């Protein structure tokens, strides 16, 4: 996919990744992976987080939604964009709509059963001219990359080794062009245009 210009409604795959290439695993190391967004006071980490939080719309998979909407998920003052707690339209890729949504009074969720491409079309419409962020899970971002649906890939590499878990790049072969490298205290933030 040929990337479009800045501020013109890009589709951005956005994931935090362990140094050994996993987006999820078990235990406290996973929370440590997200320290750049959750606890870091570093100005680089904070600026990247603010740009992530400015999404026009967000696409997520059903597993991520179940965590976000679960009892230990997002709460007032701490949601998408961590402490920014922004409330863009959210589009969930799922095979079945949940019976109950805890965050229904505070967040706008749409549920799309026709796959990632249909979810991205719904999110683009909701975002107007804003960027659409595909936040996860890893299988969703990886499938969007594999299907050529992403304009940009932003990876936040945390100084954590998980040893095993869900890989982001399994089965994907793409040419990327480096747009930006930002080094924060809790992550190295890598932004690439997806060329093919």
PDB file of C-alpha atoms in Angstrom:
ATOM      1  CA  UNK A   1       0.000   0.000   0.000  1.00  0.00           C
ATOM      2  CA  UNK A   2       1.317   3.463  -0.838  1.00  0.00           C
ATOM      3  CA  UNK A   3       1.358   5.648   2.271  1.00  0.00           C
ATOM      4  CA  UNK A   4      -0.659   8.832   2.193  1.00  0.00           C
ATOM      5  CA  UNK A   5       0.542  12.148   3.560  1.00  0.00           C
ATOM      6  CA  UNK A   6       0.588  13.170   7.174  1.00  0.00           C
ATOM      7  CA  UNK A   7      -2.786  14.029   8.659  1.00  0.00           C
ATOM      8  CA  UNK A   8      -4.775  12.569   5.770  1.00  0.00           C
ATOM      9  CA  UNK A   9      -6.408   9.577   7.387  1.00  0.00           C
ATOM     10  CA  UNK A  10      -3.656   6.976   7.514  1.00  0.00           C
ATOM     11  CA  UNK A  11      -4.245   3.422   8.756  1.00  0.00           C
ATOM     12  CA  UNK A  12      -1.623   2.863  11.475  1.00  0.00           C
ATOM     13  CA  UNK A  13      -0.841  -0.508  13.012  1.00  0.00           C
ATOM     14  CA  UNK A  14       0.230   0.317  16.571  1.00  0.00           C
ATOM     15  CA  UNK A  15       1.686  -2.308  18.919  1.00  0.00           C
ATOM     16  CA  UNK A  16       3.982  -2.617  21.894  1.00  0.00           C
ATOM     17  CA  UNK A  17       6.486  -5.388  21.336  1.00  0.00           C
ATOM     18  CA  UNK A  18       8.985  -7.182  23.558  1.00  0.00           C
ATOM     19  CA  UNK A  19      12.614  -7.097  22.461  1.00  0.00           C
ATOM     20  CA  UNK A  20      12.278 -10.724  21.339  1.00  0.00           C
ATOM     21  CA  UNK A  21       9.286  -9.962  19.114  1.00  0.00           C
ATOM     22  CA  UNK A  22       6.194 -10.864  21.129  1.00  0.00           C
ATOM     23  CA  UNK A  23       3.105  -8.689  21.692  1.00  0.00           C
ATOM     24  CA  UNK A  24       1.673 -10.793  24.507  1.00  0.00           C
ATOM     25  CA  UNK A  25       2.815 -13.320  27.043  1.00  0.00           C
ATOM     26  CA  UNK A  26       2.251 -14.130  30.688  1.00  0.00           C
ATOM     27  CA  UNK A  27       2.918 -12.429  34.003  1.00  0.00           C
ATOM     28  CA  UNK A  28       4.284  -9.096  35.154  1.00  0.00           C
ATOM     29  CA  UNK A  29       6.649  -8.758  32.198  1.00  0.00           C
ATOM     30  CA  UNK A  30       3.656  -7.906  29.989  1.00  0.00           C
ATOM     31  CA  UNK A  31       2.724  -4.985  32.258  1.00  0.00           C
ATOM     32  CA  UNK A  32       6.357  -3.881  32.224  1.00  0.00           C
ATOM     33  CA  UNK A  33       6.165  -3.869  28.407  1.00  0.00           C
ATOM     34  CA  UNK A  34       3.576  -1.096  28.589  1.00  0.00           C
ATOM     35  CA  UNK A  35       5.423   1.066  31.133  1.00  0.00           C
ATOM     36  CA  UNK A  36       6.137   3.604  28.356  1.00  0.00           C
ATOM     37  CA  UNK A  37       2.386   4.332  28.216  1.00  0.00           C
ATOM     38  CA  UNK A  38       1.300   3.603  31.777  1.00  0.00           C
ATOM     39  CA  UNK A  39       3.954   5.028  34.108  1.00  0.00           C
ATOM     40  CA  UNK A  40       6.776   6.712  32.201  1.00  0.00           C
ATOM     41  CA  UNK A  41       7.442  10.384  32.915  1.00  0.00           C
ATOM     42  CA  UNK A  42       9.952  10.561  30.044  1.00  0.00           C
ATOM     43  CA  UNK A  43       9.132  13.409  27.594  1.00  0.00           C
ATOM     44  CA  UNK A  44       9.747  11.220  24.508  1.00  0.00           C
ATOM     45  CA  UNK A  45       7.446   8.456  25.766  1.00  0.00           C
ATOM     46  CA  UNK A  46       4.861  11.112  26.722  1.00  0.00           C
ATOM     47  CA  UNK A  47       4.947  12.778  23.283  1.00  0.00           C
ATOM     48  CA  UNK A  48       4.516   9.436  21.498  1.00  0.00           C
ATOM     49  CA  UNK A  49       1.628   8.542  23.803  1.00  0.00           C
ATOM     50  CA  UNK A  50      -0.061  11.890  23.067  1.00  0.00           C
ATOM     51  CA  UNK A  51       0.188  11.244  19.313  1.00  0.00           C
ATOM     52  CA  UNK A  52      -1.282   7.746  19.745  1.00  0.00           C
ATOM     53  CA  UNK A  53      -4.129   9.166  21.846  1.00  0.00           C
ATOM     54  CA  UNK A  54      -5.040  11.626  19.067  1.00  0.00           C
ATOM     55  CA  UNK A  55      -6.482   8.863  16.853  1.00  0.00           C
ATOM     56  CA  UNK A  56      -9.591   9.670  14.826  1.00  0.00           C
ATOM     57  CA  UNK A  57     -10.849   6.101  15.371  1.00  0.00           C
ATOM     58  CA  UNK A  58      -9.479   2.854  16.786  1.00  0.00           C
ATOM     59  CA  UNK A  59      -9.859  -0.748  15.603  1.00  0.00           C
ATOM     60  CA  UNK A  60      -9.337  -3.656  17.993  1.00  0.00           C
ATOM     61  CA  UNK A  61      -9.917  -7.394  18.020  1.00  0.00           C
ATOM     62  CA  UNK A  62     -12.472  -9.124  20.212  1.00  0.00           C
ATOM     63  CA  UNK A  63      -9.848 -10.430  22.651  1.00  0.00           C
ATOM     64  CA  UNK A  64      -8.543  -6.905  23.238  1.00  0.00           C
ATOM     65  CA  UNK A  65     -12.097  -5.623  23.624  1.00  0.00           C
ATOM     66  CA  UNK A  66     -12.849  -8.288  26.248  1.00  0.00           C
ATOM     67  CA  UNK A  67      -9.842  -7.076  28.281  1.00  0.00           C
ATOM     68  CA  UNK A  68     -10.694  -3.372  27.797  1.00  0.00           C
ATOM     69  CA  UNK A  69     -14.344  -3.859  28.747  1.00  0.00           C
ATOM     70  CA  UNK A  70     -13.656  -6.416  31.475  1.00  0.00           C
ATOM     71  CA  UNK A  71     -13.733  -5.730  35.218  1.00  0.00           C
ATOM     72  CA  UNK A  72      -9.997  -4.894  35.300  1.00  0.00           C
ATOM     73  CA  UNK A  73     -10.102  -2.962  32.020  1.00  0.00           C
ATOM     74  CA  UNK A  74     -10.425   0.729  31.272  1.00  0.00           C
ATOM     75  CA  UNK A  75     -11.706   2.904  34.079  1.00  0.00           C
ATOM     76  CA  UNK A  76     -12.386   6.645  34.417  1.00  0.00           C
ATOM     77  CA  UNK A  77      -9.208   8.631  33.842  1.00  0.00           C
ATOM     78  CA  UNK A  78      -7.306   5.672  32.385  1.00  0.00           C
ATOM     79  CA  UNK A  79      -8.340   4.219  29.036  1.00  0.00           C
ATOM     80  CA  UNK A  80      -7.285   4.543  25.408  1.00  0.00           C
ATOM     81  CA  UNK A  81      -4.162   6.656  25.420  1.00  0.00           C
ATOM     82  CA  UNK A  82      -3.575   5.497  29.030  1.00  0.00           C
ATOM     83  CA  UNK A  83      -3.792   8.601  31.229  1.00  0.00           C
ATOM     84  CA  UNK A  84      -5.064  10.668  28.262  1.00  0.00           C
ATOM     85  CA  UNK A  85      -8.245   8.535  28.365  1.00  0.00           C
ATOM     86  CA  UNK A  86      -9.389   9.675  24.924  1.00  0.00           C
ATOM     87  CA  UNK A  87     -12.716   8.500  23.526  1.00  0.00           C
ATOM     88  CA  UNK A  88     -12.533   8.158  19.734  1.00  0.00           C
ATOM     89  CA  UNK A  89     -14.985   5.806  18.011  1.00  0.00           C
ATOM     90  CA  UNK A  90     -13.925   2.172  18.573  1.00  0.00           C
ATOM     91  CA  UNK A  91     -14.541  -0.593  16.035  1.00  0.00           C
ATOM     92  CA  UNK A  92     -14.270  -4.188  17.222  1.00  0.00           C
ATOM     93  CA  UNK A  93     -13.561  -7.047  14.799  1.00  0.00           C
ATOM     94  CA  UNK A  94     -15.576  -9.995  16.110  1.00  0.00           C
ATOM     95  CA  UNK A  95     -17.581 -13.013  15.032  1.00  0.00           C
ATOM     96  CA  UNK A  96     -20.296 -12.217  17.557  1.00  0.00           C
ATOM     97  CA  UNK A  97     -21.423  -9.074  19.342  1.00  0.00           C
ATOM     98  CA  UNK A  98     -21.144  -9.217  23.150  1.00  0.00           C
ATOM     99  CA  UNK A  99     -24.381  -9.510  25.117  1.00  0.00           C
ATOM    100  CA  UNK A 100     -23.333  -6.710  27.469  1.00  0.00           C
ATOM    101  CA  UNK A 101     -20.870  -3.802  27.177  1.00  0.00           C
ATOM    102  CA  UNK A 102     -19.668  -2.320  30.481  1.00  0.00           C
ATOM    103  CA  UNK A 103     -18.338   0.895  28.875  1.00  0.00           C
ATOM    104  CA  UNK A 104     -21.429   1.583  26.760  1.00  0.00           C
ATOM    105  CA  UNK A 105     -22.267   4.867  28.536  1.00  0.00           C
ATOM    106  CA  UNK A 106     -18.770   6.333  28.178  1.00  0.00           C
ATOM    107  CA  UNK A 107     -17.394   4.912  24.899  1.00  0.00           C
ATOM    108  CA  UNK A 108     -18.716   4.400  21.361  1.00  0.00           C
ATOM    109  CA  UNK A 109     -18.214   0.815  20.175  1.00  0.00           C
ATOM    110  CA  UNK A 110     -19.217  -0.652  16.820  1.00  0.00           C
ATOM    111  CA  UNK A 111     -18.966  -4.397  16.230  1.00  0.00           C
ATOM    112  CA  UNK A 112     -18.068  -5.677  12.748  1.00  0.00           C
ATOM    113  CA  UNK A 113     -18.295  -9.369  11.864  1.00  0.00           C
ATOM    114  CA  UNK A 114     -17.181  -9.092   8.229  1.00  0.00           C
ATOM    115  CA  UNK A 115     -13.435  -8.996   8.961  1.00  0.00           C
ATOM    116  CA  UNK A 116     -10.607  -6.455   9.251  1.00  0.00           C
ATOM    117  CA  UNK A 117     -11.148  -4.709   5.892  1.00  0.00           C
ATOM    118  CA  UNK A 118     -14.799  -4.000   6.732  1.00  0.00           C
ATOM    119  CA  UNK A 119     -13.831  -2.833  10.229  1.00  0.00           C
ATOM    120  CA  UNK A 120     -11.254  -0.449   8.762  1.00  0.00           C
ATOM    121  CA  UNK A 121     -13.843   0.955   6.346  1.00  0.00           C
ATOM    122  CA  UNK A 122     -16.200   1.585   9.282  1.00  0.00           C
ATOM    123  CA  UNK A 123     -13.382   3.196  11.281  1.00  0.00           C
ATOM    124  CA  UNK A 124     -12.303   5.426   8.353  1.00  0.00           C
ATOM    125  CA  UNK A 125     -15.827   6.756   8.058  1.00  0.00           C
ATOM    126  CA  UNK A 126     -16.024   7.414  11.802  1.00  0.00           C
ATOM    127  CA  UNK A 127     -12.587   9.093  11.860  1.00  0.00           C
ATOM    128  CA  UNK A 128     -13.461  11.659   9.156  1.00  0.00           C
ATOM    129  CA  UNK A 129      -9.973  12.772   8.052  1.00  0.00           C
ATOM    130  CA  UNK A 130      -8.207  11.529  11.201  1.00  0.00           C
ATOM    131  CA  UNK A 131      -5.859   8.595  11.470  1.00  0.00           C
ATOM    132  CA  UNK A 132      -7.218   5.136  12.251  1.00  0.00           C
ATOM    133  CA  UNK A 133      -5.142   3.166  14.763  1.00  0.00           C
ATOM    134  CA  UNK A 134      -5.251  -0.632  14.778  1.00  0.00           C
ATOM    135  CA  UNK A 135      -4.281  -1.287  18.393  1.00  0.00           C
ATOM    136  CA  UNK A 136      -4.516  -5.005  18.656  1.00  0.00           C
ATOM    137  CA  UNK A 137      -4.326  -7.677  19.394  1.00  0.00           C
ATOM    138  CA  UNK A 138      -1.219  -8.847  17.706  1.00  0.00           C
ATOM    139  CA  UNK A 139      -3.033 -11.262  15.413  1.00  0.00           C
ATOM    140  CA  UNK A 140      -5.261  -8.441  14.132  1.00  0.00           C
ATOM    141  CA  UNK A 141      -2.373  -6.057  13.456  1.00  0.00           C
ATOM    142  CA  UNK A 142      -0.388  -8.877  11.861  1.00  0.00           C
ATOM    143  CA  UNK A 143      -3.309  -9.875   9.626  1.00  0.00           C
ATOM    144  CA  UNK A 144      -3.862  -6.244   8.568  1.00  0.00           C
ATOM    145  CA  UNK A 145      -0.163  -5.978   7.712  1.00  0.00           C
ATOM    146  CA  UNK A 146      -0.280  -9.284   5.826  1.00  0.00           C
ATOM    147  CA  UNK A 147      -3.342  -8.177   3.831  1.00  0.00           C
ATOM    148  CA  UNK A 148      -1.727  -4.867   2.831  1.00  0.00           C
ATOM    149  CA  UNK A 149      -4.239  -2.786   4.804  1.00  0.00           C
ATOM    150  CA  UNK A 150      -1.738  -0.655   6.771  1.00  0.00           C
ATOM    151  CA  UNK A 151      -0.148   2.599   5.616  1.00  0.00           C
ATOM    152  CA  UNK A 152       2.107   2.904   8.660  1.00  0.00           C
ATOM    153  CA  UNK A 153       3.461   0.490  11.270  1.00  0.00           C
ATOM    154  CA  UNK A 154       4.383   1.941  14.662  1.00  0.00           C
ATOM    155  CA  UNK A 155       6.103  -0.416  17.075  1.00  0.00           C
ATOM    156  CA  UNK A 156       7.027   0.444  20.657  1.00  0.00           C
ATOM    157  CA  UNK A 157       9.904  -1.905  21.544  1.00  0.00           C
ATOM    158  CA  UNK A 158      10.111  -2.436  25.299  1.00  0.00           C
ATOM    159  CA  UNK A 159      13.262  -3.623  27.076  1.00  0.00           C
ATOM    160  CA  UNK A 160      11.617  -6.901  28.080  1.00  0.00           C
ATOM    161  CA  UNK A 161      12.267 -10.498  26.983  1.00  0.00           C
ATOM    162  CA  UNK A 162       9.128 -12.640  27.162  1.00  0.00           C
ATOM    163  CA  UNK A 163      10.610 -15.874  25.783  1.00  0.00           C
ATOM    164  CA  UNK A 164       7.289 -16.878  24.201  1.00  0.00           C
ATOM    165  CA  UNK A 165       3.863 -15.482  23.416  1.00  0.00           C
ATOM    166  CA  UNK A 166       2.039 -14.068  20.416  1.00  0.00           C
ATOM    167  CA  UNK A 167       4.434 -12.899  17.679  1.00  0.00           C
ATOM    168  CA  UNK A 168       3.554  -9.842  15.604  1.00  0.00           C
ATOM    169  CA  UNK A 169       5.369 -10.630  12.385  1.00  0.00           C
ATOM    170  CA  UNK A 170       4.626 -14.319  11.902  1.00  0.00           C
ATOM    171  CA  UNK A 171       4.164 -15.011   8.187  1.00  0.00           C
ATOM    172  CA  UNK A 172       4.545 -11.377   7.085  1.00  0.00           C
ATOM    173  CA  UNK A 173       7.034 -10.217   4.471  1.00  0.00           C
ATOM    174  CA  UNK A 174       6.934  -6.491   3.667  1.00  0.00           C
ATOM    175  CA  UNK A 175       9.189  -3.661   2.641  1.00  0.00           C
ATOM    176  CA  UNK A 176       9.164  -0.821   5.130  1.00  0.00           C
ATOM    177  CA  UNK A 177      10.660   2.669   4.978  1.00  0.00           C
ATOM    178  CA  UNK A 178      11.811   4.152   8.263  1.00  0.00           C
ATOM    179  CA  UNK A 179       9.972   7.350   9.056  1.00  0.00           C
ATOM    180  CA  UNK A 180      11.081   7.961  12.639  1.00  0.00           C
ATOM    181  CA  UNK A 181      13.044   6.479  15.545  1.00  0.00           C
ATOM    182  CA  UNK A 182      12.383   7.951  18.984  1.00  0.00           C
ATOM    183  CA  UNK A 183      14.210   6.721  22.057  1.00  0.00           C
ATOM    184  CA  UNK A 184      12.303   7.016  25.312  1.00  0.00           C
ATOM    185  CA  UNK A 185      13.184   5.837  28.781  1.00  0.00           C
ATOM    186  CA  UNK A 186      10.815   2.850  28.618  1.00  0.00           C
ATOM    187  CA  UNK A 187      10.689   2.025  24.881  1.00  0.00           C
ATOM    188  CA  UNK A 188      12.211   2.670  21.487  1.00  0.00           C
ATOM    189  CA  UNK A 189       9.412   3.929  19.243  1.00  0.00           C
ATOM    190  CA  UNK A 190       9.846   2.891  15.597  1.00  0.00           C
ATOM    191  CA  UNK A 191       7.600   4.282  12.864  1.00  0.00           C
ATOM    192  CA  UNK A 192       7.677   2.863   9.331  1.00  0.00           C
ATOM    193  CA  UNK A 193       5.768   3.502   6.128  1.00  0.00           C
ATOM    194  CA  UNK A 194       4.506   0.206   4.722  1.00  0.00           C
ATOM    195  CA  UNK A 195       5.640   0.033   1.091  1.00  0.00           C
ATOM    196  CA  UNK A 196       4.577  -3.427  -0.025  1.00  0.00           C
TER     197      UNK A 196
END
